[in-house]
Amino acid sequence: MCGIVGAVAERNITAVLVEGLKRLEYRGYDSAGVALLNGQGQLERRRRVGKVSELQAALNDEPLAGRLGIAHTRWATHGAPSERNAHPHFSGQELAVVHNGIIENHEQLRAQLKDLGYVFSSDTDTEVIVHLLEHTLKTQPDLTAALKEAVKQLHGAYGLAVISAQQPDRLLAARSGSPLVIGLGLGENFLASDQLALRQVTDRFMYLEEGDIAEIRRDGVQIWDVDGKPVQRESVQYHEGAEAADKGEFRHFMLKEIFEQPKVVQRTLEGRLGSNQVLVQAFGPQAAELFAKVRNVQIVACGTSYHAGMVARYWLEELAGIPCQIEVASEFRYRKVVVQPDTLFISISQSGETADTLAALRNAKALSPEQGGYLASLAICNVGISSLVRESDLCLLTQAGPEIGVASTKAFTTQLVALMLLTLSLGQVRGALDKQLEAELVDELRRLPTRLDEALAMDAVVEKISELFAEKHHALFLGRGAQYPVAMEGALKLKEISYIHAEAYPAGELKHGPLALVDSDMPVVTVAPNNELLEKLKSNLQEVRARGGELIVFADQQAGMSNGEGTHVVNMPHIHDLLAPILYTLPLQLLSYYVAVLKGTDVDQPRNLAKSVTVE
Ligand code: HGA
């Protein structure tokens, strides 16, 4: 994924920019570039396809030096990976821009700007921004004021860094849907899409918020909010290891990672939502063309990722109208499979190094078209430089950040978010998805981090309920529809970290066998959003109560369920039914966590398990 670095200083900043790009390499990219204002007051740039090391080599051959500059690693969405499409993009010799995100109305703006005489030298959506800014400067000569004016015309997502030969004292930034952070130095200041890129130069950061525009000078920073009002953003001191390697205020990594979910879900959505629709290009420049051809989907994954894929099957068939099959990778890889024509192969893995999933992908790719090969492969993964991502045709990276706890939590919910984005993209491109429903879901996705915060606020209630499991050896988890895989994930979490034997069933299956197990020693956990299956689920729960089973029900506020003898109801925030699997996962994670703490197990490193399963 794209990365941005910028700097304004009194020293030559070429090395700072290149080092920043190197630190962003893990995100995955296809080309890199840098532009600086040189000692003669001219903008100069170097761009290369491939790794930052290629750019570095180009800079060794033809050095650049300057005190104001911007740099970028590009992961193409509009226009092939090539030197002419690599950022920074120029308008004339005066103005340079780097951009993360997608400009949805780029075609319309391109046509207007061409009519005005602007000549385009790339196929990117980004180039419209730099010409639009130059055009705005004709009536509004102040660069900051012109940027404020110009961004009003952009639809879509952007994180922008801008420099001008006319205004050598400032680096400008604009954020809408794609993150940016300012790094505060002594007599010099920096900008990046991720603070990781700037840790070698500073430990003080200021995070831009949605709609912010910033003017960054050597001796200060000025920020305007979405309404154009001057604002102060808090500056935060970074402590080494404050992110991944430190549990902070939390007792275990797992609990820390559970509580990180609103933030990482937000990050996974960033740059991928347009005003009313999902930005299909976020899957890559060929995605729309390819998605239009997809007639079937095959998902392959292991463990928690497999459960994410199971939820996606409900979504893909309901929203995109695409038949979907899912299988665990360790089975799929050793089976002779019959491939339906035009099937998209999707692999899901946190690390991207899961041995079985990787082998399944390689088998799938080895099938020739005559043998009924797959249309293309797509990876949903948390690690940009992983084998799975490198070997797949397309990828969508989850932005969960490093996950230390062996039991996966934030990786799962961000996979669900990525799979919902994929479903909406496929539905949109194939014309199978109602536009109003898509707009509604995009809106709900934007609110999702807040809903997740509300669910986490029920922490103490869930902790209390966990006491019911202290002496138990078995538990049943029930769900219906897309909540069935959520119940499976809940059971897996409980098994993994508390070593309590737990099984998940579709609630309607209860009477076909597992009901025989139900007695007062068998707690039954149920997820009950307020959907059309609720009444059926309620009947299933009566069947449990009639046998003396103790019920723990996570139910929608509007589901009309209340506490009773042997029934413990936790009221969940109301959410769109299609997104409920993401929300209802959280209390099940918390439940497992607190049960494990009560049992005194090694929560972060449960016995016999490893984080990245790189063996068969
Ligand atoms: N749309 C721009 C930037 C792509 C991006 O942000 N990728 O993560 C381009 O294609 O150059």
PDB file of N, CA, C and O in Angstrom, residues 201-224:
ATOM      1  N   VAL A 201      13.839  10.344  13.121  1.00  0.00           N
ATOM      2  CA  VAL A 201      14.099  11.777  13.232  1.00  0.00           C
ATOM      3  C   VAL A 201      13.382  12.447  14.404  1.00  0.00           C
ATOM      4  O   VAL A 201      13.768  13.540  14.818  1.00  0.00           O
ATOM      5  N   THR A 202      12.344  11.828  14.910  1.00  0.00           N
ATOM      6  CA  THR A 202      11.634  12.463  16.024  1.00  0.00           C
ATOM      7  C   THR A 202      10.836  11.442  16.829  1.00  0.00           C
ATOM      8  O   THR A 202      10.565  10.332  16.344  1.00  0.00           O
ATOM      9  N   ASP A 203      10.457  11.847  18.046  1.00  0.00           N
ATOM     10  CA  ASP A 203       9.558  10.993  18.825  1.00  0.00           C
ATOM     11  C   ASP A 203       8.290  11.766  19.219  1.00  0.00           C
ATOM     12  O   ASP A 203       7.526  11.338  20.048  1.00  0.00           O
ATOM     13  N   ARG A 204       8.121  12.950  18.576  1.00  0.00           N
ATOM     14  CA  ARG A 204       6.903  13.732  18.884  1.00  0.00           C
ATOM     15  C   ARG A 204       6.028  13.821  17.634  1.00  0.00           C
ATOM     16  O   ARG A 204       6.510  14.194  16.551  1.00  0.00           O
ATOM     17  N   PHE A 205       4.767  13.475  17.807  1.00  0.00           N
ATOM     18  CA  PHE A 205       3.884  13.383  16.636  1.00  0.00           C
ATOM     19  C   PHE A 205       2.568  14.107  16.871  1.00  0.00           C
ATOM     20  O   PHE A 205       2.095  14.224  18.000  1.00  0.00           O
ATOM     21  N   MET A 206       2.000  14.528  15.751  1.00  0.00           N
ATOM     22  CA  MET A 206       0.699  15.200  15.777  1.00  0.00           C
ATOM     23  C   MET A 206      -0.137  14.530  14.682  1.00  0.00           C
ATOM     24  O   MET A 206       0.281  14.527  13.522  1.00  0.00           O
ATOM     25  N   TYR A 207      -1.256  13.949  15.064  1.00  0.00           N
ATOM     26  CA  TYR A 207      -2.050  13.190  14.087  1.00  0.00           C
ATOM     27  C   TYR A 207      -3.108  14.091  13.464  1.00  0.00           C
ATOM     28  O   TYR A 207      -3.891  14.714  14.190  1.00  0.00           O
ATOM     29  N   LEU A 208      -3.140  14.129  12.154  1.00  0.00           N
ATOM     30  CA  LEU A 208      -4.176  14.921  11.492  1.00  0.00           C
ATOM     31  C   LEU A 208      -5.501  14.181  11.582  1.00  0.00           C
ATOM     32  O   LEU A 208      -5.547  12.953  11.559  1.00  0.00           O
ATOM     33  N   GLU A 209      -6.586  14.932  11.681  1.00  0.00           N
ATOM     34  CA  GLU A 209      -7.912  14.329  11.712  1.00  0.00           C
ATOM     35  C   GLU A 209      -8.595  14.528  10.361  1.00  0.00           C
ATOM     36  O   GLU A 209      -8.136  15.313   9.532  1.00  0.00           O
ATOM     37  N   GLU A 210      -9.715  13.796  10.179  1.00  0.00           N
ATOM     38  CA  GLU A 210     -10.432  13.847   8.915  1.00  0.00           C
ATOM     39  C   GLU A 210     -10.757  15.284   8.505  1.00  0.00           C
ATOM     40  O   GLU A 210     -11.323  16.043   9.301  1.00  0.00           O
ATOM     41  N   GLY A 211     -10.408  15.639   7.289  1.00  0.00           N
ATOM     42  CA  GLY A 211     -10.735  16.973   6.773  1.00  0.00           C
ATOM     43  C   GLY A 211      -9.679  18.011   7.093  1.00  0.00           C
ATOM     44  O   GLY A 211      -9.776  19.154   6.637  1.00  0.00           O
ATOM     45  N   ASP A 212      -8.648  17.664   7.866  1.00  0.00           N
ATOM     46  CA  ASP A 212      -7.619  18.644   8.239  1.00  0.00           C
ATOM     47  C   ASP A 212      -6.735  19.014   7.047  1.00  0.00           C
ATOM     48  O   ASP A 212      -6.425  18.186   6.183  1.00  0.00           O
ATOM     49  N   ILE A 213      -6.320  20.294   7.057  1.00  0.00           N
ATOM     50  CA  ILE A 213      -5.291  20.775   6.128  1.00  0.00           C
ATOM     51  C   ILE A 213      -4.172  21.336   7.009  1.00  0.00           C
ATOM     52  O   ILE A 213      -4.459  22.053   7.982  1.00  0.00           O
ATOM     53  N   ALA A 214      -2.931  21.014   6.694  1.00  0.00           N
ATOM     54  CA  ALA A 214      -1.833  21.502   7.539  1.00  0.00           C
ATOM     55  C   ALA A 214      -0.786  22.218   6.711  1.00  0.00           C
ATOM     56  O   ALA A 214      -0.498  21.817   5.580  1.00  0.00           O
ATOM     57  N   GLU A 215      -0.256  23.298   7.303  1.00  0.00           N
ATOM     58  CA  GLU A 215       0.856  24.024   6.695  1.00  0.00           C
ATOM     59  C   GLU A 215       2.043  23.786   7.621  1.00  0.00           C
ATOM     60  O   GLU A 215       2.019  24.196   8.787  1.00  0.00           O
ATOM     61  N   ILE A 216       3.036  23.099   7.100  1.00  0.00           N
ATOM     62  CA  ILE A 216       4.157  22.693   7.946  1.00  0.00           C
ATOM     63  C   ILE A 216       5.383  23.501   7.521  1.00  0.00           C
ATOM     64  O   ILE A 216       5.806  23.434   6.361  1.00  0.00           O
ATOM     65  N   ARG A 217       5.913  24.266   8.449  1.00  0.00           N
ATOM     66  CA  ARG A 217       7.134  25.039   8.190  1.00  0.00           C
ATOM     67  C   ARG A 217       8.213  24.541   9.133  1.00  0.00           C
ATOM     68  O   ARG A 217       7.927  23.755  10.035  1.00  0.00           O
ATOM     69  N   ARG A 218       9.452  25.048   8.922  1.00  0.00           N
ATOM     70  CA  ARG A 218      10.542  24.595   9.776  1.00  0.00           C
ATOM     71  C   ARG A 218      10.259  24.917  11.236  1.00  0.00           C
ATOM     72  O   ARG A 218      10.542  24.143  12.122  1.00  0.00           O
ATOM     73  N   ASP A 219       9.659  26.109  11.466  1.00  0.00           N
ATOM     74  CA  ASP A 219       9.524  26.583  12.837  1.00  0.00           C
ATOM     75  C   ASP A 219       8.100  26.458  13.387  1.00  0.00           C
ATOM     76  O   ASP A 219       7.790  27.002  14.432  1.00  0.00           O
ATOM     77  N   GLY A 220       7.234  25.774  12.704  1.00  0.00           N
ATOM     78  CA  GLY A 220       5.890  25.637  13.267  1.00  0.00           C
ATOM     79  C   GLY A 220       4.901  24.966  12.333  1.00  0.00           C
ATOM     80  O   GLY A 220       5.188  24.766  11.145  1.00  0.00           O
ATOM     81  N   VAL A 221       3.757  24.628  12.916  1.00  0.00           N
ATOM     82  CA  VAL A 221       2.722  23.919  12.157  1.00  0.00           C
ATOM     83  C   VAL A 221       1.397  24.628  12.404  1.00  0.00           C
ATOM     84  O   VAL A 221       1.069  24.970  13.545  1.00  0.00           O
ATOM     85  N   GLN A 222       0.655  24.845  11.324  1.00  0.00           N
ATOM     86  CA  GLN A 222      -0.701  25.398  11.486  1.00  0.00           C
ATOM     87  C   GLN A 222      -1.691  24.430  10.858  1.00  0.00           C
ATOM     88  O   GLN A 222      -1.442  23.931   9.751  1.00  0.00           O
ATOM     89  N   ILE A 223      -2.806  24.211  11.566  1.00  0.00           N
ATOM     90  CA  ILE A 223      -3.782  23.229  11.052  1.00  0.00           C
ATOM     91  C   ILE A 223      -5.169  23.866  11.018  1.00  0.00           C
ATOM     92  O   ILE A 223      -5.540  24.626  11.925  1.00  0.00           O
ATOM     93  N   TRP A 224      -5.927  23.540   9.973  1.00  0.00           N
ATOM     94  CA  TRP A 224      -7.321  23.960   9.858  1.00  0.00           C
ATOM     95  C   TRP A 224      -8.185  22.716   9.790  1.00  0.00           C
ATOM     96  O   TRP A 224      -7.802  21.733   9.126  1.00  0.00           O
TER      97      TRP A 224
END
